[in-house]
């Protein structure tokens, strides 16, 4: 089955700097890669996703890149702000039968220092 | 409803007891997923329903765990003979399962289960 590895486990950056989180996946059939932000005690919230037919997607300060050959994808946050502090999870999914099953990475705790 | 609702939000139970966790998905969402999130970890897949049937239960850790969705809407995750290692946040998510496009998952706020 699918296995997703995520690095680093913790990341501390100065406000205004960029943050990069990287994930690798094992199942070459995976074709959907979302990123979730989870604040303490809250539900995971989708912040951006990418499908396998594109290599990069951007939404304001957030971008995701995908390298299907190497089976890795990354989240880039520019001009970080204190409110970006949270745990971020990557996930990968392949279509199976009638739906998709998300497999998550272990998470990255991002701290943005004011 | 407007979102995925999970009840109770918190549950404390004694080791060996039986617990039921409830998930009420978004109306019309045919696909429903249960995940378990241990402290400091990512959500771990448990089981997925398409309609009333369990399409994939490969993530259930052992036979103490069981889930049902009898009418294709509300789902109940049942844990028998609870153990301290079962302590975690149990998350439910739903999506419009008939869509061929990926995405569209909505997560509930979870049930925090503590086994003492």
Short mmCIF file of C-alpha atoms in Angstrom, two decimals:
data_model
loop_
_atom_site.label_atom_id
_atom_site.label_comp_id
_atom_site.label_asym_id
_atom_site.label_seq_id
_atom_site.Cartn_x
_atom_site.Cartn_y
_atom_site.Cartn_z
CA UNK A 1 0.00 0.00 0.00
CA UNK A 2 0.88 3.66 -0.13
CA UNK A 3 3.46 5.08 2.28
CA UNK A 4 4.08 8.81 2.68
CA UNK A 5 7.14 10.23 4.40
CA UNK A 6 7.35 13.86 5.45
CA UNK A 7 10.30 16.05 6.47
CA UNK A 8 11.18 17.90 8.58
CA UNK A 9 9.16 17.02 11.65
CA UNK A 10 9.66 20.52 13.05
CA UNK A 11 10.55 23.77 11.34
CA UNK A 12 11.21 27.15 12.90
CA UNK A 13 11.51 30.24 10.71
CA UNK A 14 11.65 33.97 11.22
CA UNK A 15 8.58 35.93 10.20
CA UNK A 16 8.92 36.93 6.56
CA UNK A 17 11.17 34.03 5.64
CA UNK A 18 10.11 31.09 3.48
CA UNK A 19 9.28 27.60 4.70
CA UNK A 20 9.58 24.40 2.69
CA UNK A 21 8.16 21.02 3.66
CA UNK A 22 8.91 17.91 1.63
CA UNK A 23 7.11 14.61 1.15
CA UNK A 24 7.81 11.41 -0.73
CA UNK A 25 5.33 8.71 -1.65
CA UNK A 26 5.70 5.11 -2.68
CA UNK A 27 2.69 4.23 -4.86
CA UNK A 28 3.22 5.30 -8.46
CA UNK A 29 -0.56 5.09 -8.96
CA UNK A 30 -1.13 8.05 -6.62
CA UNK A 31 -2.41 11.00 -8.54
CA UNK A 32 -3.76 13.44 -5.96
CA UNK A 33 -1.65 15.28 -3.38
CA UNK A 34 -3.33 17.61 -0.88
CA UNK A 35 -1.79 19.59 1.95
CA UNK A 36 -3.63 20.17 5.21
CA UNK A 37 -3.08 22.67 8.01
CA UNK A 38 -4.10 21.64 11.50
CA UNK A 39 -4.17 24.01 14.43
CA UNK A 40 -4.13 22.68 17.96
CA UNK A 41 -7.34 20.85 18.76
CA UNK A 42 -8.88 21.63 15.39
CA UNK A 43 -9.79 19.61 12.33
CA UNK A 44 -7.41 19.37 9.34
CA UNK A 45 -8.11 22.10 6.80
CA UNK A 46 -7.18 21.79 3.14
CA UNK A 47 -4.86 24.61 2.08
CA UNK A 48 -3.80 23.52 -1.40
CA UNK A 49 -3.79 20.42 -3.55
CA UNK A 50 -2.25 19.27 -6.79
CA UNK A 51 -3.08 16.58 -9.29
CA UNK A 52 -0.56 14.49 -11.13
CA UNK A 53 -1.13 16.17 -14.47
CA UNK A 54 0.54 19.40 -13.32
CA UNK A 55 3.95 20.10 -11.86
CA UNK A 56 3.23 23.22 -9.85
CA UNK A 57 0.32 25.13 -8.40
CA UNK A 58 0.29 28.44 -6.59
CA UNK A 59 -2.23 30.23 -4.40
CA UNK A 60 -1.01 33.57 -3.06
CA UNK A 61 1.80 32.81 -0.58
CA UNK A 62 1.44 29.05 -0.89
CA UNK A 63 2.76 26.84 -3.68
CA UNK A 64 3.09 23.12 -4.20
CA UNK A 65 5.45 21.36 -6.59
CA UNK A 66 5.25 17.76 -7.76
CA UNK A 67 7.93 15.55 -9.29
CA UNK A 68 6.22 12.35 -10.40
CA UNK A 69 9.42 10.73 -11.61
CA UNK A 70 11.05 11.09 -8.22
CA UNK A 71 7.74 10.61 -6.38
CA UNK A 72 8.09 13.65 -4.22
CA UNK A 73 6.15 16.84 -3.66
CA UNK A 74 6.79 19.95 -1.63
CA UNK A 75 4.91 22.78 0.05
CA UNK A 76 6.38 26.26 -0.14
CA UNK A 77 5.15 29.11 2.04
CA UNK A 78 6.60 32.53 1.32
CA UNK A 79 6.54 35.65 3.51
CA UNK A 80 5.58 33.58 6.53
CA UNK A 81 3.41 35.13 9.22
CA UNK A 82 2.87 34.10 12.85
CA UNK A 83 -0.60 32.83 11.96
CA UNK A 84 1.02 30.27 9.65
CA UNK A 85 2.22 28.48 12.80
CA UNK A 86 0.49 25.09 12.86
CA UNK A 87 1.06 21.44 11.97
CA UNK A 88 1.07 20.73 8.25
CA UNK A 89 0.30 17.32 6.74
CA UNK A 90 0.88 16.11 3.23
CA UNK A 91 -1.17 13.26 1.80
CA UNK A 92 -1.31 11.13 -1.29
CA UNK A 93 -4.23 9.30 -2.84
CA UNK A 94 -4.88 6.96 -5.71
CA UNK A 95 -8.25 6.21 -7.16
CA UNK A 96 -9.48 2.84 -5.97
CA UNK A 97 -12.82 1.41 -7.11
CA UNK A 98 -15.28 4.26 -6.68
CA UNK A 99 -13.29 6.71 -4.61
CA UNK A 100 -9.94 7.82 -3.23
CA UNK A 101 -8.17 6.99 0.03
CA UNK A 102 -5.90 9.60 1.55
CA UNK A 103 -2.67 8.41 3.16
CA UNK A 104 -1.06 11.05 5.34
CA UNK A 105 2.49 11.94 6.23
CA UNK A 106 3.52 12.25 9.87
CA UNK A 107 3.28 16.04 9.93
CA UNK A 108 5.54 19.08 10.24
CA UNK A 109 5.19 21.47 13.14
CA UNK A 110 5.87 24.95 11.76
CA UNK A 111 6.72 27.77 14.13
CA UNK A 112 6.96 31.28 12.74
CA UNK A 113 8.86 33.53 15.14
CA UNK A 114 7.68 37.18 15.22
CA UNK B 1 -25.93 19.39 7.79
CA UNK B 2 -23.48 22.12 6.95
CA UNK B 3 -20.46 20.13 8.01
CA UNK B 4 -19.31 16.78 9.31
CA UNK B 5 -20.48 16.33 12.86
CA UNK B 6 -18.81 13.98 15.33
CA UNK B 7 -20.09 13.07 18.76
CA UNK B 8 -19.06 13.02 21.47
CA UNK B 9 -16.23 15.54 21.19
CA UNK B 10 -14.52 13.93 24.16
CA UNK B 11 -14.87 10.48 25.67
CA UNK B 12 -13.09 9.10 28.71
CA UNK B 13 -13.55 5.41 29.34
CA UNK B 14 -12.03 2.74 31.50
CA UNK B 15 -9.81 0.05 30.08
CA UNK B 16 -11.88 -2.91 28.95
CA UNK B 17 -15.06 -0.95 28.29
CA UNK B 18 -16.97 -0.67 25.02
CA UNK B 19 -17.32 2.67 23.23
CA UNK B 20 -19.21 4.00 20.23
CA UNK B 21 -18.18 7.06 18.26
CA UNK B 22 -20.62 8.70 15.89
CA UNK B 23 -20.10 10.53 12.61
CA UNK B 24 -22.80 12.45 10.79
CA UNK B 25 -21.49 13.32 7.31
CA UNK B 26 -22.51 16.11 4.99
CA UNK B 27 -25.89 15.38 3.47
CA UNK B 28 -25.50 13.63 0.14
CA UNK B 29 -21.90 12.57 0.69
CA UNK B 30 -21.79 8.88 -0.12
CA UNK B 31 -18.14 8.31 0.80
CA UNK B 32 -17.22 8.29 4.49
CA UNK B 33 -13.81 7.71 6.05
CA UNK B 34 -12.58 7.05 9.57
CA UNK B 35 -9.07 8.01 10.61
CA UNK B 36 -7.21 7.73 13.91
CA UNK B 37 -4.75 10.43 14.91
CA UNK B 38 -2.38 9.69 17.75
CA UNK B 39 -0.55 12.52 19.48
CA UNK B 40 2.09 14.03 17.21
CA UNK B 41 1.19 11.82 14.26
CA UNK B 42 -0.67 12.15 11.01
CA UNK B 43 -4.16 10.74 10.55
CA UNK B 44 -4.03 6.97 10.04
CA UNK B 45 -6.61 5.41 7.72
CA UNK B 46 -9.01 2.96 9.38
CA UNK B 47 -11.98 2.29 7.11
CA UNK B 48 -13.86 3.70 4.15
CA UNK B 49 -17.55 3.36 3.30
CA UNK B 50 -19.17 3.87 -0.06
CA UNK B 51 -22.85 4.03 0.76
CA UNK B 52 -23.72 1.37 3.30
CA UNK B 53 -20.88 -1.01 2.56
CA UNK B 54 -17.32 -0.97 3.86
CA UNK B 55 -15.31 -0.69 0.65
CA UNK B 56 -11.96 -0.89 2.43
CA UNK B 57 -11.42 -1.85 6.08
CA UNK B 58 -7.73 -2.63 5.73
CA UNK B 59 -6.77 -0.02 8.31
CA UNK B 60 -8.70 -1.44 11.24
CA UNK B 61 -5.97 -2.52 13.68
CA UNK B 62 -7.68 -5.65 15.00
CA UNK B 63 -11.04 -7.30 15.52
CA UNK B 64 -11.87 -5.09 18.50
CA UNK B 65 -12.62 -2.33 16.01
CA UNK B 66 -15.77 -2.36 13.90
CA UNK B 67 -17.74 0.26 12.01
CA UNK B 68 -21.20 0.38 10.50
CA UNK B 69 -23.19 2.68 8.28
CA UNK B 70 -26.57 0.96 8.02
CA UNK B 71 -28.48 3.62 6.09
CA UNK B 72 -25.64 5.11 4.12
CA UNK B 73 -25.51 8.27 6.19
CA UNK B 74 -24.52 8.24 9.87
CA UNK B 75 -21.64 5.93 10.76
CA UNK B 76 -20.66 4.48 14.11
CA UNK B 77 -17.17 3.31 15.00
CA UNK B 78 -17.28 0.68 17.71
CA UNK B 79 -14.36 -0.34 19.89
CA UNK B 80 -14.63 -3.33 22.17
CA UNK B 81 -12.47 -4.07 25.22
CA UNK B 82 -10.72 -0.74 24.95
CA UNK B 83 -7.01 -0.54 25.70
CA UNK B 84 -4.89 2.44 26.72
CA UNK B 85 -3.23 2.32 23.30
CA UNK B 86 -6.59 3.13 21.71
CA UNK B 87 -6.37 6.65 23.13
CA UNK B 88 -6.32 9.05 20.18
CA UNK B 89 -8.43 11.50 18.24
CA UNK B 90 -10.78 9.68 15.88
CA UNK B 91 -11.51 11.74 12.80
CA UNK B 92 -14.30 11.26 10.30
CA UNK B 93 -14.34 12.70 6.79
CA UNK B 94 -16.87 12.61 3.99
CA UNK B 95 -16.89 13.44 0.30
CA UNK B 96 -19.18 13.18 -2.68
CA UNK B 97 -18.18 9.65 -3.53
CA UNK B 98 -19.72 9.62 -6.98
CA UNK B 99 -17.34 12.28 -8.19
CA UNK B 100 -14.48 10.98 -10.33
CA UNK B 101 -12.46 14.05 -9.41
CA UNK B 102 -10.31 13.73 -6.31
CA UNK B 103 -10.56 16.03 -3.37
CA UNK B 104 -13.66 17.42 -1.76
CA UNK B 105 -12.96 15.85 1.63
CA UNK B 106 -14.49 17.54 4.65
CA UNK B 107 -13.23 16.52 8.07
CA UNK B 108 -15.11 16.56 11.32
CA UNK B 109 -13.62 17.99 14.51
CA UNK B 110 -12.96 14.53 15.85
CA UNK B 111 -13.65 12.60 19.02
CA UNK B 112 -10.85 12.60 21.54
CA UNK B 113 -10.90 9.16 23.17
CA UNK B 114 -8.99 8.65 26.40
CA UNK B 115 -8.75 5.17 27.88
CA UNK B 116 -7.72 5.20 31.54
#
